[in-house]
mmCIF file of C-alpha atoms in Angstrom:
data_model
loop_
_atom_site.group_PDB
_atom_site.id
_atom_site.type_symbol
_atom_site.label_atom_id
_atom_site.label_comp_id
_atom_site.label_asym_id
_atom_site.label_seq_id
_atom_site.Cartn_x
_atom_site.Cartn_y
_atom_site.Cartn_z
ATOM 1 C CA UNK P 135 -0.087 0.057 -0.048
ATOM 2 C CA UNK P 136 1.117 3.480 -0.754
ATOM 3 C CA UNK P 137 -0.892 6.503 0.010
ATOM 4 C CA UNK P 138 -0.369 10.188 -1.164
ATOM 5 C CA UNK P 139 -2.286 13.351 -2.155
ATOM 6 C CA UNK P 140 -3.724 13.062 -5.667
ATOM 7 C CA UNK P 141 -2.148 15.631 -7.977
ATOM 8 C CA UNK P 142 -5.305 16.766 -9.803
ATOM 9 C CA UNK P 143 -3.604 17.043 -12.979
ATOM 10 C CA UNK P 144 -5.896 16.248 -15.923
ATOM 11 C CA UNK P 145 -5.193 12.896 -17.618
ATOM 12 C CA UNK P 146 -6.227 9.193 -17.524
ATOM 13 C CA UNK P 147 -7.632 8.277 -14.106
ATOM 14 C CA UNK P 148 -5.524 5.221 -14.241
ATOM 15 C CA UNK P 149 -2.127 7.040 -14.066
ATOM 16 C CA UNK P 150 -0.482 7.286 -10.741
ATOM 17 C CA UNK P 151 -1.416 11.110 -10.223
ATOM 18 C CA UNK P 152 1.225 11.087 -7.531
ATOM 19 C CA UNK P 153 1.841 14.641 -6.243
ATOM 20 C CA UNK P 154 4.971 13.648 -4.373
ATOM 21 C CA UNK P 155 3.331 14.301 -1.144
ATOM 22 C CA UNK P 156 2.890 11.057 0.846
ATOM 23 C CA UNK P 157 0.105 10.441 3.351
ATOM 24 C CA UNK P 158 0.898 8.696 6.563
ATOM 25 C CA UNK P 159 -1.140 5.568 7.388
ATOM 26 C CA UNK P 160 -2.001 7.129 10.699
ATOM 27 C CA UNK P 161 -3.821 10.059 8.760
ATOM 28 C CA UNK P 162 -5.839 7.364 6.899
ATOM 29 C CA UNK P 163 -6.798 5.850 10.360
ATOM 30 C CA UNK P 164 -7.988 9.118 11.448
ATOM 31 C CA UNK P 165 -10.310 9.438 8.375
ATOM 32 C CA UNK P 166 -11.511 5.886 9.404
ATOM 33 C CA UNK P 167 -9.800 4.054 6.637
ATOM 34 C CA UNK P 168 -8.319 0.718 7.755
ATOM 35 C CA UNK P 169 -5.564 -0.978 5.929
ATOM 36 C CA UNK P 170 -3.979 -4.532 6.319
ATOM 37 C CA UNK P 171 -1.860 -6.748 4.248
ATOM 38 C CA UNK P 172 -3.437 -10.185 4.140
ATOM 39 C CA UNK P 173 -1.201 -12.801 2.461
ATOM 40 C CA UNK P 174 -3.953 -15.370 2.832
ATOM 41 C CA UNK P 175 -7.697 -15.459 2.435
ATOM 42 C CA UNK P 176 -7.891 -17.017 5.976
ATOM 43 C CA UNK P 177 -6.932 -13.708 7.450
ATOM 44 C CA UNK P 178 -9.667 -11.866 5.381
ATOM 45 C CA UNK P 179 -12.091 -14.485 6.722
ATOM 46 C CA UNK P 180 -11.054 -13.704 10.265
ATOM 47 C CA UNK P 181 -11.465 -10.007 9.757
ATOM 48 C CA UNK P 182 -14.958 -10.434 8.158
ATOM 49 C CA UNK P 183 -16.013 -12.756 11.097
ATOM 50 C CA UNK P 184 -14.703 -10.175 13.646
ATOM 51 C CA UNK P 185 -16.647 -7.265 11.920
ATOM 52 C CA UNK P 186 -19.781 -9.503 11.595
ATOM 53 C CA UNK P 187 -19.931 -9.252 7.860
ATOM 54 C CA UNK P 188 -22.803 -11.223 6.382
ATOM 55 C CA UNK P 189 -22.434 -10.818 2.652
ATOM 56 C CA UNK P 190 -19.489 -11.304 0.230
ATOM 57 C CA UNK P 191 -19.004 -11.045 -3.428
ATOM 58 C CA UNK P 192 -16.126 -11.170 -5.869
ATOM 59 C CA UNK P 193 -15.697 -8.915 -8.912
ATOM 60 C CA UNK P 194 -13.060 -9.370 -11.541
ATOM 61 C CA UNK P 195 -12.335 -6.009 -13.124
ATOM 62 C CA UNK P 196 -10.381 -6.682 -16.293
ATOM 63 C CA UNK P 197 -11.010 -6.230 -19.998
ATOM 64 C CA UNK P 198 -10.756 -10.081 -20.527
ATOM 65 C CA UNK P 199 -13.529 -10.850 -18.236
ATOM 66 C CA UNK P 200 -15.723 -7.719 -18.799
ATOM 67 C CA UNK P 201 -15.310 -7.432 -22.611
ATOM 68 C CA UNK P 202 -16.887 -4.353 -24.121
ATOM 69 C CA UNK P 203 -18.322 -3.206 -20.811
ATOM 70 C CA UNK P 204 -14.873 -2.702 -19.176
ATOM 71 C CA UNK P 205 -14.212 0.945 -19.975
ATOM 72 C CA UNK P 206 -17.742 1.983 -18.871
ATOM 73 C CA UNK P 207 -17.583 0.083 -15.671
ATOM 74 C CA UNK P 208 -14.058 1.589 -14.857
ATOM 75 C CA UNK P 209 -15.532 5.099 -15.466
ATOM 76 C CA UNK P 210 -18.607 4.228 -13.373
ATOM 77 C CA UNK P 211 -16.375 3.008 -10.532
ATOM 78 C CA UNK P 212 -14.559 6.352 -10.607
ATOM 79 C CA UNK P 213 -17.591 8.411 -9.943
ATOM 80 C CA UNK P 214 -17.396 9.780 -6.507
ATOM 81 C CA UNK P 215 -19.871 8.061 -4.062
ATOM 82 C CA UNK P 216 -20.416 6.875 -0.546
ATOM 83 C CA UNK P 217 -22.187 4.040 1.200
ATOM 84 C CA UNK P 218 -24.339 3.726 4.359
ATOM 85 C CA UNK P 219 -22.325 0.859 5.485
ATOM 86 C CA UNK P 220 -18.479 0.337 5.586
ATOM 87 C CA UNK P 221 -17.008 -1.227 2.509
ATOM 88 C CA UNK P 222 -14.219 -3.835 2.584
ATOM 89 C CA UNK P 223 -12.165 -4.649 -0.452
ATOM 90 C CA UNK P 224 -9.413 -7.219 -0.850
ATOM 91 C CA UNK P 225 -7.061 -7.278 -3.889
ATOM 92 C CA UNK P 226 -6.912 -10.974 -4.914
ATOM 93 C CA UNK P 227 -4.780 -10.089 -8.088
ATOM 94 C CA UNK P 228 -3.667 -7.056 -9.877
ATOM 95 C CA UNK P 229 -3.426 -3.462 -8.640
ATOM 96 C CA UNK P 230 -5.755 -0.372 -8.320
ATOM 97 C CA UNK P 231 -6.440 2.814 -6.615
ATOM 98 C CA UNK P 232 -9.029 3.951 -4.049
ATOM 99 C CA UNK P 233 -9.265 7.622 -3.779
ATOM 100 C CA UNK P 234 -10.948 8.879 -0.440
ATOM 101 C CA UNK P 235 -11.914 12.444 0.293
ATOM 102 C CA UNK P 236 -10.030 14.045 3.245
ATOM 103 C CA UNK P 237 -11.390 16.363 5.850
ATOM 104 C CA UNK P 238 -9.928 19.187 3.901
ATOM 105 C CA UNK P 239 -11.995 18.094 0.809
ATOM 106 C CA UNK P 240 -8.910 16.811 -1.031
ATOM 107 C CA UNK P 241 -8.349 13.366 -2.647
ATOM 108 C CA UNK P 242 -5.941 11.067 -0.985
ATOM 109 C CA UNK P 243 -5.013 8.260 -3.424
ATOM 110 C CA UNK P 244 -4.296 4.727 -2.052
ATOM 111 C CA UNK P 245 -2.445 2.226 -4.308
ATOM 112 C CA UNK P 246 -3.417 -1.257 -3.373
ATOM 113 C CA UNK P 247 -1.762 -4.432 -4.897
ATOM 114 C CA UNK P 248 -2.334 -8.257 -4.438
ATOM 115 C CA UNK P 249 -2.928 -9.167 -0.778
ATOM 116 C CA UNK P 250 -3.897 -5.758 0.344
ATOM 117 C CA UNK P 251 -7.169 -5.120 2.203
ATOM 118 C CA UNK P 252 -8.910 -1.942 2.814
ATOM 119 C CA UNK P 253 -11.913 -0.936 4.800
ATOM 120 C CA UNK P 254 -13.685 2.263 4.154
ATOM 121 C CA UNK P 255 -15.935 3.713 6.757
ATOM 122 C CA UNK P 256 -19.558 4.466 6.147
ATOM 123 C CA UNK P 257 -20.227 7.816 4.729
ATOM 124 C CA UNK P 258 -16.701 8.597 3.327
ATOM 125 C CA UNK P 259 -16.739 9.806 -0.329
ATOM 126 C CA UNK P 260 -14.596 7.574 -2.490
ATOM 127 C CA UNK P 261 -13.904 6.154 -5.926
ATOM 128 C CA UNK P 262 -12.020 3.225 -7.462
ATOM 129 C CA UNK P 263 -10.067 2.756 -10.623
ATOM 130 C CA UNK P 264 -7.634 0.175 -11.952
ATOM 131 C CA UNK P 265 -4.064 1.183 -12.722
ATOM 132 C CA UNK P 266 -2.823 1.727 -16.255
ATOM 133 C CA UNK P 267 -2.116 -2.069 -16.831
ATOM 134 C CA UNK P 268 -5.803 -2.719 -16.385
#
C-alpha cells in the first residue's frame, strides 16, 4: 500500500497521479480508513468474522472478463460516491487505486496491490480505478 495526495492534473484516471506528497497511514486511520496486508484468504475470513460481515461477493475488473463493458464500468467506479455501510475490499490479483476524500476536501490516493485489504468507513466519499495495466 502506498498513499499520497492526488495531484489533480488532468489525464487518464488510471495513471499514478502522485503529487509527491505522501500520506501517513495514521492519517488514513483518522479518516476511518483501515488497511492491512493479508497474504492469505484465511486472514480476510477472520477479519470478516470479527466485523460480523454477512455478505461477500467477488468481482473481476479486467478487459478480458468484462469485455466491451470494461471501459464504462471503470468510469462508473471512478464516480465519487459513498455508502451507508462500511466497505471492505481485498485485492486477490492485480493493482488499483482507491481515492478517498480528506477532511480538507482533497483526494488521497491509495494504491493497493495483491494481498492488500482496505476498509472504508460508512459515509466517506470515495472512488476506485484500476491502474494503467488494467
